[in-house]
mmCIF file of C-alpha atoms and ligand atoms in Angstrom:
data_model
loop_
_atom_site.group_PDB
_atom_site.id
_atom_site.type_symbol
_atom_site.label_atom_id
_atom_site.label_comp_id
_atom_site.label_asym_id
_atom_site.label_seq_id
_atom_site.Cartn_x
_atom_site.Cartn_y
_atom_site.Cartn_z
ATOM 1 C CA MET A 1 71.224 -124.087 -143.500
ATOM 2 C CA ALA A 2 71.446 -125.329 -146.837
ATOM 3 C CA ALA A 3 74.780 -126.739 -148.261
ATOM 4 C CA THR A 4 76.072 -125.034 -151.415
ATOM 5 C CA ARG A 5 79.027 -126.168 -153.709
ATOM 6 C CA PHE A 6 81.768 -123.571 -154.559
ATOM 7 C CA GLU A 7 84.487 -124.690 -156.753
ATOM 8 C CA LEU A 8 88.011 -123.708 -155.556
ATOM 9 C CA ALA A 9 90.004 -125.675 -158.227
ATOM 10 C CA GLY A 10 91.435 -123.806 -160.933
ATOM 11 C CA LYS A 11 90.892 -120.381 -159.140
ATOM 12 C CA ARG A 12 93.358 -117.535 -158.314
ATOM 13 C CA VAL A 13 93.220 -117.618 -154.328
ATOM 14 C CA PHE A 14 94.661 -114.653 -152.323
ATOM 15 C CA VAL A 15 95.499 -115.347 -148.772
ATOM 16 C CA ALA A 16 95.822 -112.130 -147.080
ATOM 17 C CA GLY A 17 98.186 -112.268 -144.213
ATOM 18 C CA HIS A 18 100.085 -115.230 -145.462
ATOM 19 C CA ARG A 19 102.934 -115.052 -143.235
ATOM 20 C CA GLY A 20 100.734 -115.167 -140.092
ATOM 21 C CA MET A 21 99.913 -118.078 -138.114
ATOM 22 C CA VAL A 22 96.457 -118.513 -139.623
ATOM 23 C CA GLY A 23 97.587 -117.305 -143.180
ATOM 24 C CA SER A 24 100.490 -119.813 -143.297
ATOM 25 C CA ALA A 25 98.231 -122.701 -142.260
ATOM 26 C CA LEU A 26 95.806 -121.724 -145.035
ATOM 27 C CA VAL A 27 98.925 -121.667 -147.443
ATOM 28 C CA ARG A 28 99.797 -125.227 -146.230
ATOM 29 C CA ARG A 29 96.191 -126.536 -146.637
ATOM 30 C CA LEU A 30 95.726 -124.662 -149.920
ATOM 31 C CA VAL A 31 98.911 -126.104 -151.646
ATOM 32 C CA ARG A 32 96.933 -129.687 -151.593
ATOM 33 C CA GLU A 33 94.366 -128.141 -153.608
ATOM 34 C CA ASN A 34 94.647 -127.458 -157.284
ATOM 35 C CA VAL A 35 94.607 -123.606 -157.071
ATOM 36 C CA ALA A 36 96.730 -120.615 -158.088
ATOM 37 C CA LEU A 37 98.032 -119.217 -154.727
ATOM 38 C CA MET A 38 98.421 -115.533 -154.533
ATOM 39 C CA THR A 39 100.424 -113.627 -151.703
ATOM 40 C CA VAL A 40 101.735 -110.078 -151.373
ATOM 41 C CA PRO A 41 104.280 -108.985 -148.694
ATOM 42 C CA ARG A 42 103.350 -106.155 -146.560
ATOM 43 C CA SER A 43 106.435 -104.252 -147.874
ATOM 44 C CA GLU A 44 104.624 -104.105 -151.254
ATOM 45 C CA VAL A 45 101.021 -103.740 -150.197
ATOM 46 C CA ASP A 46 100.382 -102.237 -146.615
ATOM 47 C CA LEU A 47 96.617 -103.573 -146.645
ATOM 48 C CA ARG A 48 95.762 -100.339 -144.470
ATOM 49 C CA ASP A 49 96.709 -98.482 -147.629
ATOM 50 C CA GLN A 50 93.570 -97.890 -149.645
ATOM 51 C CA ALA A 51 95.394 -96.788 -152.874
ATOM 52 C CA ALA A 52 97.989 -99.715 -152.640
ATOM 53 C CA VAL A 53 95.165 -102.325 -152.077
ATOM 54 C CA PHE A 54 92.925 -101.151 -154.872
ATOM 55 C CA ALA A 55 95.737 -101.102 -157.369
ATOM 56 C CA TRP A 56 96.893 -104.389 -156.315
ATOM 57 C CA PHE A 57 93.399 -105.950 -156.690
ATOM 58 C CA ALA A 58 92.846 -104.445 -160.206
ATOM 59 C CA ARG A 59 96.069 -105.802 -161.083
ATOM 60 C CA ALA A 60 96.219 -109.343 -159.829
ATOM 61 C CA LYS A 61 92.492 -110.013 -160.111
ATOM 62 C CA PRO A 62 92.172 -112.647 -157.497
ATOM 63 C CA GLN A 63 88.913 -114.832 -157.706
ATOM 64 C CA VAL A 64 88.859 -115.992 -154.059
ATOM 65 C CA VAL A 65 89.969 -114.260 -151.014
ATOM 66 C CA PHE A 66 90.784 -115.440 -147.509
ATOM 67 C CA LEU A 67 91.180 -112.377 -145.164
ATOM 68 C CA ALA A 68 93.538 -113.546 -142.448
ATOM 69 C CA ALA A 69 95.408 -110.314 -142.227
ATOM 70 C CA ALA A 70 95.011 -108.452 -139.103
ATOM 71 C CA LYS A 71 96.711 -106.838 -135.944
ATOM 72 C CA VAL A 72 96.484 -109.438 -133.427
ATOM 73 C CA GLY A 73 97.649 -109.884 -129.908
ATOM 74 C CA GLY A 74 97.031 -111.034 -126.291
ATOM 75 C CA ILE A 75 95.540 -109.115 -123.704
ATOM 76 C CA VAL A 76 98.399 -106.969 -123.100
ATOM 77 C CA ALA A 77 98.850 -105.868 -126.684
ATOM 78 C CA ASN A 78 95.057 -105.254 -127.040
ATOM 79 C CA ASN A 79 94.744 -103.119 -124.021
ATOM 80 C CA THR A 80 97.714 -100.872 -124.509
ATOM 81 C CA LEU A 81 97.770 -100.762 -128.383
ATOM 82 C CA ARG A 82 94.165 -99.741 -128.425
ATOM 83 C CA ALA A 83 94.235 -97.041 -131.241
ATOM 84 C CA GLU A 84 96.410 -99.406 -133.531
ATOM 85 C CA PHE A 85 94.109 -102.304 -133.091
ATOM 86 C CA ILE A 86 90.960 -100.494 -134.110
ATOM 87 C CA TYR A 87 92.624 -98.419 -136.847
ATOM 88 C CA ASP A 88 94.524 -101.286 -138.283
ATOM 89 C CA ASN A 89 91.827 -103.809 -138.297
ATOM 90 C CA LEU A 90 89.263 -101.315 -139.467
ATOM 91 C CA ALA A 91 91.192 -100.123 -142.517
ATOM 92 C CA ILE A 92 92.358 -103.733 -143.403
ATOM 93 C CA ALA A 93 88.702 -104.941 -143.460
ATOM 94 C CA THR A 94 87.436 -102.097 -145.389
ATOM 95 C CA ASN A 95 89.958 -101.902 -147.972
ATOM 96 C CA VAL A 96 90.181 -105.565 -148.640
ATOM 97 C CA ILE A 97 86.353 -106.281 -148.760
ATOM 98 C CA HIS A 98 85.562 -103.125 -150.905
ATOM 99 C CA ALA A 99 88.461 -103.997 -153.193
ATOM 100 C CA ALA A 100 87.188 -107.424 -153.467
ATOM 101 C CA HIS A 101 83.763 -106.309 -154.484
ATOM 102 C CA VAL A 102 84.836 -103.803 -156.995
ATOM 103 C CA ASN A 103 87.039 -106.230 -158.655
ATOM 104 C CA GLY A 104 84.457 -108.919 -158.898
ATOM 105 C CA VAL A 105 85.879 -111.352 -156.510
ATOM 106 C CA GLU A 106 83.653 -114.504 -156.564
ATOM 107 C CA LYS A 107 84.108 -115.758 -152.788
ATOM 108 C CA LEU A 108 85.607 -113.957 -149.783
ATOM 109 C CA MET A 109 86.069 -115.361 -146.107
ATOM 110 C CA PHE A 110 86.436 -112.872 -143.330
ATOM 111 C CA LEU A 111 87.817 -114.112 -140.278
ATOM 112 C CA GLY A 112 86.421 -112.437 -137.014
ATOM 113 C CA SER A 113 87.176 -113.907 -133.578
ATOM 114 C CA SER A 114 85.368 -115.123 -130.571
ATOM 115 C CA CYS A 115 86.079 -112.013 -128.831
ATOM 116 C CA ILE A 116 83.218 -110.146 -131.080
ATOM 117 C CA TYR A 117 80.762 -111.848 -128.421
ATOM 118 C CA PRO A 118 79.708 -110.067 -125.441
ATOM 119 C CA LYS A 119 81.577 -110.631 -122.326
ATOM 120 C CA LEU A 120 78.875 -112.100 -120.284
ATOM 121 C CA ALA A 121 76.911 -113.803 -123.034
ATOM 122 C CA ALA A 122 75.466 -117.407 -122.324
ATOM 123 C CA GLN A 123 78.019 -120.112 -122.787
ATOM 124 C CA PRO A 124 78.624 -122.026 -125.076
ATOM 125 C CA LEU A 125 78.762 -118.912 -127.275
ATOM 126 C CA ARG A 126 76.021 -119.059 -130.144
ATOM 127 C CA GLU A 127 76.563 -117.149 -133.344
ATOM 128 C CA ASP A 128 73.540 -115.126 -132.621
ATOM 129 C CA ALA A 129 74.885 -113.724 -129.394
ATOM 130 C CA MET A 130 76.716 -110.827 -131.242
ATOM 131 C CA LEU A 131 75.614 -107.488 -130.470
ATOM 132 C CA THR A 132 73.546 -108.693 -127.629
ATOM 133 C CA GLY A 133 75.602 -107.082 -124.791
ATOM 134 C CA ALA A 134 78.844 -105.372 -123.619
ATOM 135 C CA LEU A 135 82.064 -106.556 -124.835
ATOM 136 C CA GLU A 136 85.193 -107.480 -122.792
ATOM 137 C CA PRO A 137 86.684 -103.867 -122.151
ATOM 138 C CA THR A 138 90.402 -105.010 -122.536
ATOM 139 C CA ASN A 139 89.974 -105.997 -126.270
ATOM 140 C CA GLU A 140 87.007 -103.746 -127.147
ATOM 141 C CA PRO A 141 88.640 -101.702 -129.957
ATOM 142 C CA TYR A 142 89.650 -104.908 -131.699
ATOM 143 C CA ALA A 143 86.243 -106.435 -131.526
ATOM 144 C CA ILE A 144 84.623 -103.560 -132.564
ATOM 145 C CA ALA A 145 86.673 -103.239 -135.796
ATOM 146 C CA LYS A 146 86.051 -106.990 -136.355
ATOM 147 C CA ILE A 147 82.254 -106.539 -135.757
ATOM 148 C CA ALA A 148 82.655 -103.640 -138.520
ATOM 149 C CA GLY A 149 84.244 -106.270 -140.845
ATOM 150 C CA ILE A 150 81.360 -108.745 -139.970
ATOM 151 C CA LYS A 151 78.738 -106.074 -140.802
ATOM 152 C CA MET A 152 80.347 -105.320 -144.203
ATOM 153 C CA VAL A 153 80.359 -108.818 -145.338
ATOM 154 C CA GLU A 154 76.737 -108.860 -144.238
ATOM 155 C CA ALA A 155 75.909 -105.542 -146.164
ATOM 156 C CA TYR A 156 77.702 -106.401 -149.251
ATOM 157 C CA ARG A 157 75.792 -109.652 -149.294
ATOM 158 C CA SER A 158 72.579 -108.123 -149.278
ATOM 159 C CA GLN A 159 73.202 -105.071 -151.177
ATOM 160 C CA TYR A 160 75.316 -106.287 -153.887
ATOM 161 C CA GLY A 161 74.759 -110.273 -153.703
ATOM 162 C CA ALA A 162 78.397 -110.771 -152.985
ATOM 163 C CA ASP A 163 79.405 -114.393 -151.891
ATOM 164 C CA PHE A 164 81.234 -113.153 -148.676
ATOM 165 C CA ILE A 165 81.079 -115.162 -145.569
ATOM 166 C CA ASN A 166 82.268 -114.777 -141.863
ATOM 167 C CA VAL A 167 83.822 -117.304 -139.714
ATOM 168 C CA MET A 168 84.604 -117.019 -135.891
ATOM 169 C CA PRO A 169 87.557 -119.090 -134.849
ATOM 170 C CA THR A 170 88.285 -119.760 -131.269
ATOM 171 C CA ASN A 171 91.800 -119.431 -129.739
ATOM 172 C CA LEU A 172 94.369 -120.729 -132.048
ATOM 173 C CA TYR A 173 97.788 -122.306 -131.684
ATOM 174 C CA GLY A 174 100.242 -123.926 -133.474
ATOM 175 C CA PRO A 175 103.079 -123.242 -136.200
ATOM 176 C CA GLY A 176 103.832 -119.747 -136.828
ATOM 177 C CA ASP A 177 102.460 -118.301 -133.593
ATOM 178 C CA ASN A 178 103.787 -115.019 -131.958
ATOM 179 C CA TYR A 179 106.084 -115.734 -128.960
ATOM 180 C CA HIS A 180 106.770 -112.130 -128.106
ATOM 181 C CA PRO A 181 107.311 -112.060 -124.296
ATOM 182 C CA GLU A 182 104.829 -109.255 -123.779
ATOM 183 C CA TYR A 183 102.501 -109.267 -126.775
ATOM 184 C CA SER A 184 101.825 -112.987 -127.389
ATOM 185 C CA HIS A 185 98.687 -114.970 -126.829
ATOM 186 C CA VAL A 186 98.240 -117.404 -123.945
ATOM 187 C CA VAL A 187 99.402 -120.680 -125.577
ATOM 188 C CA ALA A 188 102.570 -119.352 -127.076
ATOM 189 C CA ALA A 189 103.099 -117.350 -123.867
ATOM 190 C CA LEU A 190 102.972 -120.546 -121.808
ATOM 191 C CA ILE A 191 105.042 -122.497 -124.183
ATOM 192 C CA ARG A 192 108.023 -120.202 -124.005
ATOM 193 C CA ARG A 193 107.634 -119.686 -120.157
ATOM 194 C CA PHE A 194 107.744 -123.361 -119.486
ATOM 195 C CA HIS A 195 110.621 -123.942 -122.153
ATOM 196 C CA GLU A 196 112.673 -121.167 -120.549
ATOM 197 C CA ALA A 197 112.018 -122.510 -117.055
ATOM 198 C CA LYS A 198 113.067 -125.948 -118.049
ATOM 199 C CA ARG A 199 116.304 -124.569 -119.649
ATOM 200 C CA SER A 200 117.029 -122.824 -116.406
ATOM 201 C CA ASP A 201 115.907 -125.196 -113.886
ATOM 202 C CA ALA A 202 113.453 -122.747 -112.413
ATOM 203 C CA ALA A 203 111.643 -124.327 -109.502
ATOM 204 C CA GLU A 204 108.336 -122.498 -110.333
ATOM 205 C CA VAL A 205 106.457 -120.981 -112.931
ATOM 206 C CA VAL A 206 103.891 -118.245 -112.268
ATOM 207 C CA VAL A 207 100.911 -118.182 -114.497
ATOM 208 C CA TRP A 208 98.977 -114.791 -114.828
ATOM 209 C CA GLY A 209 95.392 -114.808 -113.338
ATOM 210 C CA THR A 210 93.609 -117.175 -111.011
ATOM 211 C CA GLY A 211 93.905 -120.138 -113.345
ATOM 212 C CA THR A 212 90.035 -120.426 -113.191
ATOM 213 C CA PRO A 213 89.132 -118.984 -116.433
ATOM 214 C CA ARG A 214 88.131 -121.710 -119.007
ATOM 215 C CA ARG A 215 89.283 -121.459 -122.466
ATOM 216 C CA GLU A 216 88.981 -123.402 -125.935
ATOM 217 C CA PHE A 217 91.813 -124.038 -128.010
ATOM 218 C CA LEU A 218 91.898 -125.144 -131.573
ATOM 219 C CA TYR A 219 95.124 -126.481 -133.621
ATOM 220 C CA VAL A 220 95.560 -123.864 -136.490
ATOM 221 C CA ASP A 221 95.753 -126.592 -139.040
ATOM 222 C CA ASP A 222 92.350 -127.857 -138.039
ATOM 223 C CA MET A 223 91.167 -124.350 -138.400
ATOM 224 C CA ALA A 224 92.592 -123.899 -141.798
ATOM 225 C CA ASP A 225 90.879 -127.218 -142.992
ATOM 226 C CA ALA A 226 87.479 -125.881 -141.496
ATOM 227 C CA CYS A 227 88.019 -122.649 -143.614
ATOM 228 C CA LEU A 228 88.489 -124.739 -146.755
ATOM 229 C CA HIS A 229 85.313 -126.962 -146.190
ATOM 230 C CA LEU A 230 83.306 -123.844 -145.296
ATOM 231 C CA MET A 231 84.679 -121.875 -148.292
ATOM 232 C CA LYS A 232 83.593 -124.934 -150.629
ATOM 233 C CA THR A 233 80.212 -125.639 -149.008
ATOM 234 C CA PHE A 234 78.816 -122.672 -147.042
ATOM 235 C CA SER A 235 77.073 -119.593 -148.229
ATOM 236 C CA ALA A 236 74.864 -117.456 -146.121
ATOM 237 C CA PRO A 237 74.786 -114.370 -144.112
ATOM 238 C CA GLU A 238 75.003 -116.123 -140.629
ATOM 239 C CA LEU A 239 78.434 -116.373 -138.808
ATOM 240 C CA VAL A 240 80.020 -119.809 -138.151
ATOM 241 C CA ASN A 241 81.922 -120.453 -135.246
ATOM 242 C CA ILE A 242 85.374 -122.782 -135.704
ATOM 243 C CA GLY A 243 86.204 -124.280 -132.518
ATOM 244 C CA THR A 244 86.619 -127.779 -130.817
ATOM 245 C CA GLY A 245 83.314 -127.394 -128.677
ATOM 246 C CA GLU A 246 85.472 -128.149 -125.534
ATOM 247 C CA ASP A 247 87.301 -126.078 -122.922
ATOM 248 C CA ILE A 248 89.764 -126.342 -120.198
ATOM 249 C CA THR A 249 90.551 -124.294 -117.182
ATOM 250 C CA ILE A 250 93.915 -122.148 -117.798
ATOM 251 C CA ALA A 251 95.355 -124.289 -114.861
ATOM 252 C CA ASP A 252 94.827 -127.592 -116.467
ATOM 253 C CA PHE A 253 95.919 -126.210 -119.677
ATOM 254 C CA ALA A 254 99.221 -124.978 -118.114
ATOM 255 C CA ARG A 255 99.672 -128.677 -116.854
ATOM 256 C CA VAL A 256 99.235 -129.842 -120.395
ATOM 257 C CA VAL A 257 101.749 -127.260 -121.835
ATOM 258 C CA ALA A 258 104.060 -128.131 -119.008
ATOM 259 C CA ALA A 259 103.903 -131.879 -119.683
ATOM 260 C CA ALA A 260 104.441 -131.470 -123.575
ATOM 261 C CA VAL A 261 107.450 -129.196 -122.829
ATOM 262 C CA GLY A 262 108.794 -131.276 -120.110
ATOM 263 C CA TYR A 263 108.962 -128.879 -117.266
ATOM 264 C CA ARG A 264 108.672 -130.645 -113.963
ATOM 265 C CA GLY A 265 108.709 -127.748 -111.431
ATOM 266 C CA ARG A 266 105.879 -126.165 -109.591
ATOM 267 C CA ILE A 267 103.056 -123.942 -111.329
ATOM 268 C CA SER A 268 101.393 -121.350 -109.332
ATOM 269 C CA PHE A 269 98.958 -118.609 -110.118
ATOM 270 C CA ASP A 270 99.414 -114.722 -109.809
ATOM 271 C CA PRO A 271 95.545 -113.552 -109.140
ATOM 272 C CA SER A 272 96.741 -109.835 -109.367
ATOM 273 C CA ARG A 273 97.016 -109.944 -112.799
ATOM 274 C CA PRO A 274 93.777 -109.821 -115.172
ATOM 275 C CA ASP A 275 91.796 -113.065 -116.106
ATOM 276 C CA GLY A 276 89.854 -111.506 -118.766
ATOM 277 C CA THR A 277 86.509 -113.321 -119.690
ATOM 278 C CA PRO A 278 85.538 -115.780 -117.254
ATOM 279 C CA ARG A 279 84.699 -118.357 -119.765
ATOM 280 C CA LYS A 280 85.035 -118.699 -123.457
ATOM 281 C CA LEU A 281 83.640 -121.554 -125.384
ATOM 282 C CA LEU A 282 82.129 -121.421 -128.755
ATOM 283 C CA ASP A 283 78.956 -123.289 -129.723
ATOM 284 C CA VAL A 284 80.110 -125.363 -132.924
ATOM 285 C CA SER A 285 76.658 -127.024 -133.542
ATOM 286 C CA ARG A 286 76.563 -124.927 -136.888
ATOM 287 C CA LEU A 287 79.924 -125.945 -137.838
ATOM 288 C CA ALA A 288 79.088 -129.593 -136.956
ATOM 289 C CA ALA A 289 75.781 -129.588 -139.025
ATOM 290 C CA LEU A 290 77.846 -128.364 -141.886
ATOM 291 C CA GLY A 291 79.789 -131.476 -141.700
ATOM 292 C CA TRP A 292 83.180 -130.504 -139.957
ATOM 293 C CA ARG A 293 84.794 -131.485 -136.610
ATOM 294 C CA ALA A 294 88.174 -130.822 -135.210
ATOM 295 C CA THR A 295 90.518 -133.808 -135.240
ATOM 296 C CA THR A 296 93.829 -132.949 -133.493
ATOM 297 C CA PRO A 297 93.429 -133.797 -129.750
ATOM 298 C CA LEU A 298 94.764 -130.999 -127.332
ATOM 299 C CA GLU A 299 97.842 -132.905 -126.064
ATOM 300 C CA GLU A 300 98.864 -133.704 -129.693
ATOM 301 C CA GLY A 301 98.405 -130.214 -130.990
ATOM 302 C CA ILE A 302 100.362 -128.745 -127.998
ATOM 303 C CA ARG A 303 103.359 -131.391 -128.790
ATOM 304 C CA LEU A 304 103.372 -130.213 -132.348
ATOM 305 C CA ALA A 305 103.231 -126.571 -131.475
ATOM 306 C CA TYR A 306 106.159 -127.103 -128.947
ATOM 307 C CA GLN A 307 108.316 -128.672 -131.977
ATOM 308 C CA ALA A 308 107.324 -125.711 -133.978
ATOM 309 C CA PHE A 309 108.293 -123.432 -131.354
ATOM 310 C CA LEU A 310 111.668 -125.116 -131.048
ATOM 311 C CA ARG A 311 112.357 -124.872 -134.923
ATOM 312 C CA GLU A 312 111.202 -121.357 -135.333
ATOM 313 C CA THR A 313 113.257 -120.161 -132.344
ATOM 314 C CA GLY A 314 116.197 -122.119 -133.853
ATOM 315 C CA GLN A 315 116.441 -124.671 -130.988
ATOM 316 C CA GLY A 316 115.107 -127.626 -132.642
HETATM 317 N N1 NAP B 1 95.507 -116.344 -133.366
HETATM 318 C C1 NAP B 1 94.224 -116.733 -132.835
HETATM 319 O O1 NAP B 1 94.196 -117.191 -131.787
HETATM 320 C C2 NAP B 1 92.845 -116.257 -133.658
HETATM 321 C C3 NAP B 1 91.966 -116.434 -133.090
HETATM 322 C C4 NAP B 1 90.566 -116.085 -133.621
HETATM 323 C C5 NAP B 1 90.733 -115.473 -135.029
HETATM 324 N N2 NAP B 1 91.907 -114.931 -135.506
HETATM 325 C C6 NAP B 1 92.094 -114.210 -136.638
HETATM 326 O O2 NAP B 1 92.732 -114.803 -137.644
HETATM 327 C C7 NAP B 1 93.499 -113.897 -138.287
HETATM 328 C C8 NAP B 1 94.894 -113.893 -138.267
HETATM 329 O O3 NAP B 1 95.389 -114.194 -137.122
HETATM 330 P P1 NAP B 1 96.894 -114.647 -136.793
HETATM 331 O O4 NAP B 1 96.847 -115.245 -135.523
HETATM 332 O O5 NAP B 1 97.320 -115.541 -137.978
HETATM 333 O O6 NAP B 1 97.702 -113.188 -136.635
HETATM 334 P P2 NAP B 1 99.291 -113.209 -137.067
HETATM 335 O O7 NAP B 1 100.085 -114.391 -136.955
HETATM 336 O O8 NAP B 1 99.478 -111.832 -136.244
HETATM 337 O O9 NAP B 1 99.245 -112.684 -138.622
HETATM 338 C C9 NAP B 1 98.624 -111.532 -139.113
HETATM 339 C C10 NAP B 1 99.073 -111.276 -140.583
HETATM 340 O O10 NAP B 1 98.453 -110.124 -140.968
HETATM 341 C C11 NAP B 1 99.425 -109.481 -141.537
HETATM 342 N N3 NAP B 1 99.245 -108.067 -141.556
HETATM 343 C C12 NAP B 1 98.909 -107.260 -140.381
HETATM 344 N N4 NAP B 1 98.749 -105.989 -140.528
HETATM 345 C C13 NAP B 1 99.172 -105.852 -141.969
HETATM 346 C C14 NAP B 1 99.122 -104.824 -142.801
HETATM 347 N N5 NAP B 1 98.942 -103.533 -142.299
HETATM 348 N N6 NAP B 1 99.347 -104.828 -144.280
HETATM 349 C C15 NAP B 1 99.750 -106.091 -144.443
HETATM 350 N N7 NAP B 1 99.576 -107.244 -143.824
HETATM 351 C C16 NAP B 1 99.304 -107.122 -142.332
HETATM 352 C C17 NAP B 1 100.758 -109.733 -140.891
HETATM 353 O O11 NAP B 1 101.807 -109.401 -141.768
HETATM 354 P P3 NAP B 1 103.216 -109.359 -141.360
HETATM 355 O O12 NAP B 1 103.812 -110.940 -141.267
HETATM 356 O O13 NAP B 1 103.937 -108.448 -142.264
HETATM 357 O O14 NAP B 1 103.258 -108.857 -140.046
HETATM 358 C C18 NAP B 1 100.528 -111.316 -140.743
HETATM 359 O O15 NAP B 1 101.074 -111.827 -141.799
HETATM 360 C C19 NAP B 1 92.742 -112.563 -137.776
HETATM 361 O O16 NAP B 1 91.814 -112.085 -138.431
HETATM 362 C C20 NAP B 1 92.448 -112.759 -136.492
HETATM 363 O O17 NAP B 1 91.572 -111.975 -135.909
HETATM 364 C C21 NAP B 1 93.180 -115.472 -134.769
#
C-alpha cells in the first residue's frame, strides 16, 4: 500500500465528537500540531440534524474532518437501545460525510469499530473480513450503521475522488471514558466496580460472563496518535485496523484492573451473563506496515485510566 503525504499544518481541522473519549484524545494530540482546531457543541449542531450540519459546514468550511461522533456504548446499551444506535449513527455518518463532500473537505477520517467484523470471522481479524459473515446480534444495529458509513467513504472515494479514509479501532480506554453503571464499556465498568469494591471493602467482585473471552485494549491517546499518523500518510479505499495486536482474557484483564485500582478481594465470574464474541483481536499488520505501533503497555495505560477516573469523578 503506497504511502502518501497529506499536510495537516495550517489547516482548519474539525473534530466531530470532541467531548467524547476519542474526540478529546484527538484534540489533545492535535494541539501539538500547527492546525486551526474547530469544534462545535451538540447544543449548537446536533449531527443528526441534516440542515444544521449542512449550514455549519457551509459557514465554517473545515478542510479536514475527524468523524469521531457516534452513539456508543457497551453490550447492554447496544442491545437495548437498538433503534437509537442504528438511527443516530446512520444519521451522523450520512450528514457529516455528505456535508464534507459538498463543502470540498480535503480529507476526512471515518471511525468504524472492530464490531463491524463477523462474529465468527477468523482471528486475528483482517480488514478484508468485513461482510463475510453474520454479525454479533447484540450490536448488529450499531455495526450496520458503521458499515454504511464505511461504504459511504468508499463510494465517495470512487465516484467523486474524495480523499476520505476508514479506520477500525479496537476496544479503547483512557481519559474521558463513560463510567455509566449500566451503559459503559468493559474497561470503564471494571474500573468503577473495583474502585467501589475497594472503597466499601467488599470481599468479592463478580465480573459478568465466564471470564474466558479474549479482548484487545488500546490506550486512547495511542489511538489518537495512530489517527494522525494515518491522516498524514494513508490514502486508499482499504480499511486500516488500529490496535495493539495483543489480546488478553477478560479474567486476566480484570486482575490487571484490580491491581491498578488496589482492590485485593476475590474476583469471581457470572456465567449467566452474556459473553459476547469469543475472541476479538485485530490483525494490525497493515498498520505496522504503514509505520505505526502502540507504545503504552496495558498496565501503564490502566494506571493512567484509573487516575483519569479519579479526576473525572471528583475523587482525585
Ligand atoms: N470507545 C471505544 O472503545 C471505541 C472503539 C472503537 C471505535 N470507537 C469509535 O470512536 C468514535 C468515538 O467513540 P467514543 O468512545 O469517543 O464515544 P463517546 O465518548 O461516547 O463520544 C461520542 C461523541 O459523539 C458526540 N455525539 C453523539 N451523538 C451526537 C449528536 N447527535 N450530535 C453531536 N454530537 C454527538 C458526543 O457528544 P456529547 O458529548 O454531546 O454527548 C460525544 O462527544 C465512535 O465512532 C466509535 O464508534 C470507539
